[in-house]
Amino acid sequence: MTTELADNVRRYRRRAGMSQEELAHTAGVSPGTVRKVEQGGTVRMETLHTLARALGVTTATLLAPDAPQPVGRGEDPNRVNLIQLRAALTPPVGLAESVEEEPNLRRFRRTVHDGAVLYHSDSYRSVASQLPALLRDANTAVAHFDHGDEHHQALLARAEAMQLAGRYLTQVRQYDLAYTALSHAITDARRTGDTLTAASGVIGMCWLLLRQGRLDEAEQLASATADVIEPRLSRATPDECAAWGWLALRAAAAAGRNNRPQEARQYHRVATTAAAAVGREHTGSFFRHWTTFGPLTVGMKGVEDAMVLGDARTVVRKSAEDAMSPKAWKHTGRPSDDNWNRHRLDVARAHARTGDLTGAMDELAGVRHASPEWLRHQRMAAETMQEILKKRKRTLTADMREMADHLGVVG
């Protein structure tokens, strides 16, 4: 944690007339946690949300503009080296032009589609190994087809490739590179006039900003873009409703994490309206939304918001409702794997908070079975496992030891 953050917490605590012990009591944390943050120690972003609420300020107020993310476990040492991907995203620029064989746009877009399939199946190593060549091919296609419909198609293909790169890089916490890729994706899509593909890039950008703790910017960007693309529901397509709804969900997530619950509820109502217009979970295309959208997705995000607010009992209660069960998928449609897995992590965290360690382990085990590689990249999973280890009074079970090892958590 930065010195700026420590100073901000101390300043706002004193302005509120609170001692460290009083702030800890109001926030529901230990006095040691308050002392730790005021001494510049590392705490979870969730803890900062709690302290901000207790102090009556936004989380962004406590964070200095350039403050780094709270540090969790280290990056995966076996992660594919990103030097080639960086070179492909930021190639050297000169005066000489190389002569390339005419690109095959149809084959190239099929290759990008295959990369998206790999991403959704959590094959991150395969994605990382293919992305440098994909991005080089995308740049070559745009340079080769410099006018007309083929130029339009080449720009759209590069936007799709850049979206893939941006989503992957955000997932593995390479945030500066992710920003570069998503910026290119949005710019290329706007140049083609494809508003929905551009909006999809913005949705990805908002996810990146959320992960960086840039909450004000994420909310403002999502809200402004939602205003631009707001459809007329009486004749809107499912793709248009889904893009609008996802932007509302991103704005709600930012507002909720930033101690702005009233605004978060307003955005959530917009998302609910969009979901009602869609009716069931809408899959769309890989490059338009990168996930499903519908009433079930909005419900799961509501559970996530409750967990952000620290209301673990509500999370447990809502997750047990029939509407949130896979049994309901026959009527609601199936959510995307990543959103369902994220929902299960929220439930696991809630079980750990309420002392149901068996329930927490069951959820983690289920996610590991479904998406082992995705789980390893989720900081929430590691933090939940740390909480389980801390609360476990007896000898750890073999399953607990294996899960801790899988997540890189030291007891």
Short mmCIF file of N, CA and C in Angstrom, two decimals, residues 181-288:
data_model
loop_
_atom_site.label_atom_id
_atom_site.label_comp_id
_atom_site.label_asym_id
_atom_site.label_seq_id
_atom_site.Cartn_x
_atom_site.Cartn_y
_atom_site.Cartn_z
N ALA A 181 -4.29 -2.75 -25.82
CA ALA A 181 -5.07 -3.61 -26.73
C ALA A 181 -6.52 -3.14 -26.82
N LEU A 182 -7.15 -2.86 -25.68
CA LEU A 182 -8.56 -2.47 -25.69
C LEU A 182 -8.76 -1.09 -26.33
N SER A 183 -7.80 -0.19 -26.14
CA SER A 183 -7.88 1.12 -26.80
C SER A 183 -7.86 0.95 -28.31
N HIS A 184 -6.96 0.09 -28.81
CA HIS A 184 -6.90 -0.17 -30.24
C HIS A 184 -8.21 -0.79 -30.73
N ALA A 185 -8.76 -1.72 -29.95
CA ALA A 185 -10.01 -2.38 -30.35
C ALA A 185 -11.15 -1.38 -30.49
N ILE A 186 -11.28 -0.49 -29.52
CA ILE A 186 -12.36 0.50 -29.55
C ILE A 186 -12.16 1.46 -30.73
N THR A 187 -10.92 1.89 -30.93
CA THR A 187 -10.64 2.83 -32.02
C THR A 187 -10.94 2.21 -33.38
N ASP A 188 -10.50 0.97 -33.59
CA ASP A 188 -10.76 0.31 -34.87
C ASP A 188 -12.25 0.11 -35.11
N ALA A 189 -12.98 -0.31 -34.06
CA ALA A 189 -14.42 -0.52 -34.22
C ALA A 189 -15.13 0.79 -34.52
N ARG A 190 -14.74 1.86 -33.89
CA ARG A 190 -15.36 3.17 -34.16
C ARG A 190 -15.08 3.61 -35.59
N ARG A 191 -13.90 3.31 -36.09
CA ARG A 191 -13.57 3.70 -37.47
C ARG A 191 -14.43 2.96 -38.49
N THR A 192 -14.90 1.78 -38.13
CA THR A 192 -15.78 1.04 -39.03
C THR A 192 -17.24 1.45 -38.89
N GLY A 193 -17.55 2.20 -37.84
CA GLY A 193 -18.93 2.56 -37.57
C GLY A 193 -19.72 1.46 -36.87
N ASP A 194 -19.03 0.41 -36.40
CA ASP A 194 -19.70 -0.70 -35.72
C ASP A 194 -19.83 -0.34 -34.23
N THR A 195 -20.94 0.28 -33.88
CA THR A 195 -21.13 0.80 -32.53
C THR A 195 -21.15 -0.30 -31.47
N LEU A 196 -21.77 -1.43 -31.77
CA LEU A 196 -21.88 -2.48 -30.77
C LEU A 196 -20.53 -3.14 -30.49
N THR A 197 -19.72 -3.34 -31.53
CA THR A 197 -18.38 -3.89 -31.28
C THR A 197 -17.54 -2.90 -30.48
N ALA A 198 -17.68 -1.62 -30.78
CA ALA A 198 -16.98 -0.61 -30.00
C ALA A 198 -17.46 -0.62 -28.55
N ALA A 199 -18.77 -0.75 -28.34
CA ALA A 199 -19.32 -0.80 -26.98
C ALA A 199 -18.80 -2.02 -26.23
N SER A 200 -18.63 -3.14 -26.95
CA SER A 200 -18.07 -4.33 -26.32
C SER A 200 -16.66 -4.05 -25.83
N GLY A 201 -15.89 -3.30 -26.62
CA GLY A 201 -14.55 -2.91 -26.16
C GLY A 201 -14.60 -2.05 -24.93
N VAL A 202 -15.60 -1.16 -24.86
CA VAL A 202 -15.76 -0.32 -23.67
C VAL A 202 -16.11 -1.16 -22.45
N ILE A 203 -16.95 -2.16 -22.64
CA ILE A 203 -17.30 -3.06 -21.54
C ILE A 203 -16.03 -3.72 -21.00
N GLY A 204 -15.15 -4.16 -21.92
CA GLY A 204 -13.87 -4.73 -21.50
C GLY A 204 -12.99 -3.70 -20.80
N MET A 205 -12.99 -2.47 -21.30
CA MET A 205 -12.21 -1.40 -20.68
C MET A 205 -12.70 -1.13 -19.26
N CYS A 206 -14.01 -1.13 -19.07
CA CYS A 206 -14.56 -0.90 -17.72
C CYS A 206 -14.15 -2.02 -16.76
N TRP A 207 -14.12 -3.25 -17.26
CA TRP A 207 -13.64 -4.36 -16.42
C TRP A 207 -12.20 -4.13 -16.00
N LEU A 208 -11.38 -3.68 -16.94
CA LEU A 208 -9.98 -3.37 -16.63
C LEU A 208 -9.90 -2.28 -15.57
N LEU A 209 -10.66 -1.20 -15.74
CA LEU A 209 -10.63 -0.11 -14.76
C LEU A 209 -11.09 -0.58 -13.38
N LEU A 210 -12.10 -1.44 -13.34
CA LEU A 210 -12.55 -2.00 -12.06
C LEU A 210 -11.43 -2.76 -11.38
N ARG A 211 -10.72 -3.56 -12.14
CA ARG A 211 -9.63 -4.36 -11.57
C ARG A 211 -8.49 -3.47 -11.08
N GLN A 212 -8.33 -2.31 -11.68
CA GLN A 212 -7.28 -1.40 -11.25
C GLN A 212 -7.71 -0.51 -10.08
N GLY A 213 -8.99 -0.61 -9.70
CA GLY A 213 -9.47 0.25 -8.63
C GLY A 213 -9.80 1.66 -9.11
N ARG A 214 -9.90 1.89 -10.41
CA ARG A 214 -10.23 3.21 -10.97
C ARG A 214 -11.76 3.31 -11.09
N LEU A 215 -12.38 3.43 -9.93
CA LEU A 215 -13.83 3.25 -9.85
C LEU A 215 -14.60 4.41 -10.44
N ASP A 216 -14.19 5.64 -10.17
CA ASP A 216 -14.88 6.79 -10.74
C ASP A 216 -14.86 6.73 -12.27
N GLU A 217 -13.69 6.43 -12.82
CA GLU A 217 -13.56 6.38 -14.28
C GLU A 217 -14.39 5.26 -14.88
N ALA A 218 -14.41 4.10 -14.21
CA ALA A 218 -15.19 2.98 -14.73
C ALA A 218 -16.68 3.33 -14.76
N GLU A 219 -17.17 3.93 -13.67
CA GLU A 219 -18.59 4.30 -13.64
C GLU A 219 -18.92 5.33 -14.71
N GLN A 220 -18.09 6.37 -14.82
CA GLN A 220 -18.37 7.44 -15.78
C GLN A 220 -18.33 6.92 -17.21
N LEU A 221 -17.34 6.08 -17.52
CA LEU A 221 -17.22 5.56 -18.88
C LEU A 221 -18.40 4.66 -19.22
N ALA A 222 -18.75 3.77 -18.31
CA ALA A 222 -19.87 2.86 -18.57
C ALA A 222 -21.18 3.63 -18.71
N SER A 223 -21.43 4.59 -17.83
CA SER A 223 -22.67 5.35 -17.85
C SER A 223 -22.78 6.18 -19.13
N ALA A 224 -21.70 6.87 -19.51
CA ALA A 224 -21.74 7.71 -20.70
C ALA A 224 -21.96 6.88 -21.95
N THR A 225 -21.30 5.72 -22.02
CA THR A 225 -21.45 4.87 -23.20
C THR A 225 -22.86 4.28 -23.26
N ALA A 226 -23.40 3.91 -22.09
CA ALA A 226 -24.78 3.40 -22.06
C ALA A 226 -25.76 4.45 -22.58
N ASP A 227 -25.53 5.70 -22.23
CA ASP A 227 -26.40 6.77 -22.72
C ASP A 227 -26.33 6.88 -24.24
N VAL A 228 -25.13 6.69 -24.80
CA VAL A 228 -24.94 6.82 -26.24
C VAL A 228 -25.68 5.72 -26.99
N ILE A 229 -25.62 4.49 -26.46
CA ILE A 229 -26.17 3.36 -27.22
C ILE A 229 -27.56 2.92 -26.74
N GLU A 230 -28.16 3.65 -25.79
CA GLU A 230 -29.46 3.24 -25.25
C GLU A 230 -30.45 2.96 -26.39
N PRO A 231 -30.97 1.75 -26.45
CA PRO A 231 -31.86 1.40 -27.57
C PRO A 231 -33.32 1.74 -27.28
N ARG A 232 -34.10 1.77 -28.34
CA ARG A 232 -35.55 1.85 -28.19
C ARG A 232 -36.04 0.42 -27.99
N LEU A 233 -36.46 0.09 -26.79
CA LEU A 233 -36.72 -1.31 -26.43
C LEU A 233 -37.79 -1.97 -27.29
N SER A 234 -38.72 -1.17 -27.81
CA SER A 234 -39.80 -1.77 -28.60
C SER A 234 -39.31 -2.41 -29.89
N ARG A 235 -38.14 -2.00 -30.34
CA ARG A 235 -37.61 -2.58 -31.57
C ARG A 235 -36.14 -2.96 -31.47
N ALA A 236 -35.61 -3.00 -30.26
CA ALA A 236 -34.19 -3.30 -30.05
C ALA A 236 -33.91 -4.78 -30.28
N THR A 237 -32.72 -5.08 -30.80
CA THR A 237 -32.27 -6.46 -30.95
C THR A 237 -31.72 -6.96 -29.62
N PRO A 238 -31.64 -8.28 -29.43
CA PRO A 238 -31.01 -8.80 -28.20
C PRO A 238 -29.57 -8.31 -28.02
N ASP A 239 -28.82 -8.19 -29.12
CA ASP A 239 -27.45 -7.68 -29.02
C ASP A 239 -27.42 -6.26 -28.47
N GLU A 240 -28.33 -5.42 -28.92
CA GLU A 240 -28.37 -4.03 -28.45
C GLU A 240 -28.76 -3.97 -26.97
N CYS A 241 -29.74 -4.76 -26.57
CA CYS A 241 -30.13 -4.80 -25.16
C CYS A 241 -29.00 -5.33 -24.28
N ALA A 242 -28.30 -6.35 -24.77
CA ALA A 242 -27.22 -6.94 -23.98
C ALA A 242 -26.08 -5.97 -23.78
N ALA A 243 -25.69 -5.24 -24.82
CA ALA A 243 -24.61 -4.26 -24.68
C ALA A 243 -25.00 -3.17 -23.70
N TRP A 244 -26.22 -2.67 -23.83
CA TRP A 244 -26.71 -1.63 -22.92
C TRP A 244 -26.76 -2.16 -21.49
N GLY A 245 -27.25 -3.39 -21.32
CA GLY A 245 -27.35 -3.97 -19.99
C GLY A 245 -26.00 -4.21 -19.34
N TRP A 246 -25.03 -4.67 -20.12
CA TRP A 246 -23.71 -4.92 -19.55
C TRP A 246 -23.02 -3.63 -19.13
N LEU A 247 -23.22 -2.57 -19.89
CA LEU A 247 -22.66 -1.29 -19.47
C LEU A 247 -23.28 -0.84 -18.15
N ALA A 248 -24.58 -1.06 -17.99
CA ALA A 248 -25.23 -0.72 -16.72
C ALA A 248 -24.67 -1.56 -15.58
N LEU A 249 -24.40 -2.84 -15.83
CA LEU A 249 -23.82 -3.69 -14.79
C LEU A 249 -22.42 -3.24 -14.41
N ARG A 250 -21.63 -2.83 -15.40
CA ARG A 250 -20.29 -2.32 -15.09
C ARG A 250 -20.39 -1.04 -14.25
N ALA A 251 -21.32 -0.15 -14.61
CA ALA A 251 -21.49 1.08 -13.82
C ALA A 251 -21.95 0.76 -12.40
N ALA A 252 -22.85 -0.22 -12.27
CA ALA A 252 -23.32 -0.61 -10.94
C ALA A 252 -22.19 -1.19 -10.11
N ALA A 253 -21.36 -2.01 -10.73
CA ALA A 253 -20.23 -2.60 -10.00
C ALA A 253 -19.27 -1.53 -9.50
N ALA A 254 -19.00 -0.54 -10.35
CA ALA A 254 -18.10 0.53 -9.95
C ALA A 254 -18.70 1.37 -8.83
N ALA A 255 -19.98 1.73 -8.97
CA ALA A 255 -20.63 2.56 -7.95
C ALA A 255 -20.71 1.83 -6.62
N GLY A 256 -21.08 0.55 -6.65
CA GLY A 256 -21.19 -0.22 -5.42
C GLY A 256 -19.86 -0.33 -4.70
N ARG A 257 -18.79 -0.56 -5.45
CA ARG A 257 -17.47 -0.67 -4.84
C ARG A 257 -16.96 0.69 -4.36
N ASN A 258 -17.56 1.75 -4.85
CA ASN A 258 -17.11 3.10 -4.52
C ASN A 258 -18.01 3.75 -3.47
N ASN A 259 -18.75 2.93 -2.73
CA ASN A 259 -19.59 3.42 -1.64
C ASN A 259 -20.66 4.40 -2.16
N ARG A 260 -21.24 4.05 -3.31
CA ARG A 260 -22.33 4.84 -3.89
C ARG A 260 -23.52 3.89 -4.12
N PRO A 261 -24.12 3.38 -3.04
CA PRO A 261 -25.15 2.33 -3.17
C PRO A 261 -26.40 2.79 -3.90
N GLN A 262 -26.81 4.04 -3.72
CA GLN A 262 -28.03 4.52 -4.39
C GLN A 262 -27.83 4.51 -5.91
N GLU A 263 -26.67 5.01 -6.36
CA GLU A 263 -26.40 5.01 -7.79
C GLU A 263 -26.28 3.59 -8.33
N ALA A 264 -25.67 2.70 -7.53
CA ALA A 264 -25.54 1.30 -7.94
C ALA A 264 -26.90 0.67 -8.16
N ARG A 265 -27.86 0.96 -7.27
CA ARG A 265 -29.21 0.41 -7.43
C ARG A 265 -29.88 0.95 -8.69
N GLN A 266 -29.65 2.22 -9.01
CA GLN A 266 -30.24 2.80 -10.22
C GLN A 266 -29.71 2.11 -11.47
N TYR A 267 -28.39 1.90 -11.51
CA TYR A 267 -27.81 1.21 -12.67
C TYR A 267 -28.33 -0.22 -12.75
N HIS A 268 -28.48 -0.85 -11.60
CA HIS A 268 -28.95 -2.23 -11.59
C HIS A 268 -30.38 -2.32 -12.13
N ARG A 269 -31.19 -1.29 -11.86
CA ARG A 269 -32.54 -1.28 -12.40
C ARG A 269 -32.52 -1.17 -13.93
N VAL A 270 -31.58 -0.40 -14.45
CA VAL A 270 -31.44 -0.31 -15.91
C VAL A 270 -31.08 -1.68 -16.48
N ALA A 271 -30.13 -2.36 -15.82
CA ALA A 271 -29.73 -3.69 -16.29
C ALA A 271 -30.91 -4.66 -16.24
N THR A 272 -31.72 -4.55 -15.20
CA THR A 272 -32.89 -5.42 -15.07
C THR A 272 -33.87 -5.17 -16.21
N THR A 273 -34.05 -3.91 -16.57
CA THR A 273 -34.92 -3.57 -17.70
C THR A 273 -34.41 -4.17 -18.99
N ALA A 274 -33.10 -4.06 -19.21
CA ALA A 274 -32.49 -4.63 -20.41
C ALA A 274 -32.65 -6.14 -20.43
N ALA A 275 -32.46 -6.78 -19.28
CA ALA A 275 -32.58 -8.24 -19.20
C ALA A 275 -34.01 -8.69 -19.47
N ALA A 276 -34.98 -7.93 -18.98
CA ALA A 276 -36.38 -8.28 -19.22
C ALA A 276 -36.71 -8.20 -20.71
N ALA A 277 -36.09 -7.24 -21.40
CA ALA A 277 -36.31 -7.11 -22.84
C ALA A 277 -35.71 -8.29 -23.60
N VAL A 278 -34.59 -8.82 -23.09
CA VAL A 278 -33.95 -9.98 -23.73
C VAL A 278 -34.76 -11.25 -23.45
N GLY A 279 -35.23 -11.40 -22.21
CA GLY A 279 -36.08 -12.53 -21.84
C GLY A 279 -35.32 -13.70 -21.25
N ARG A 280 -34.41 -14.28 -22.02
CA ARG A 280 -33.57 -15.39 -21.57
C ARG A 280 -32.11 -14.99 -21.73
N GLU A 281 -31.22 -15.85 -21.23
CA GLU A 281 -29.80 -15.59 -21.41
C GLU A 281 -29.48 -15.56 -22.91
N HIS A 282 -28.95 -14.44 -23.36
CA HIS A 282 -28.62 -14.25 -24.77
C HIS A 282 -27.12 -14.45 -24.96
N THR A 283 -26.76 -15.36 -25.85
CA THR A 283 -25.35 -15.68 -26.07
C THR A 283 -24.68 -14.65 -26.95
N GLY A 284 -25.33 -14.21 -28.02
CA GLY A 284 -24.70 -13.26 -28.93
C GLY A 284 -23.50 -13.88 -29.60
N SER A 285 -22.54 -13.06 -29.96
CA SER A 285 -21.32 -13.56 -30.61
C SER A 285 -20.15 -13.43 -29.65
N PHE A 286 -19.07 -14.15 -29.97
CA PHE A 286 -17.88 -14.08 -29.12
C PHE A 286 -17.36 -12.64 -29.04
N PHE A 287 -17.42 -11.90 -30.12
CA PHE A 287 -16.77 -10.60 -30.17
C PHE A 287 -17.71 -9.46 -29.80
N ARG A 288 -19.01 -9.73 -29.74
CA ARG A 288 -19.95 -8.68 -29.43
C ARG A 288 -20.08 -8.49 -27.92
#
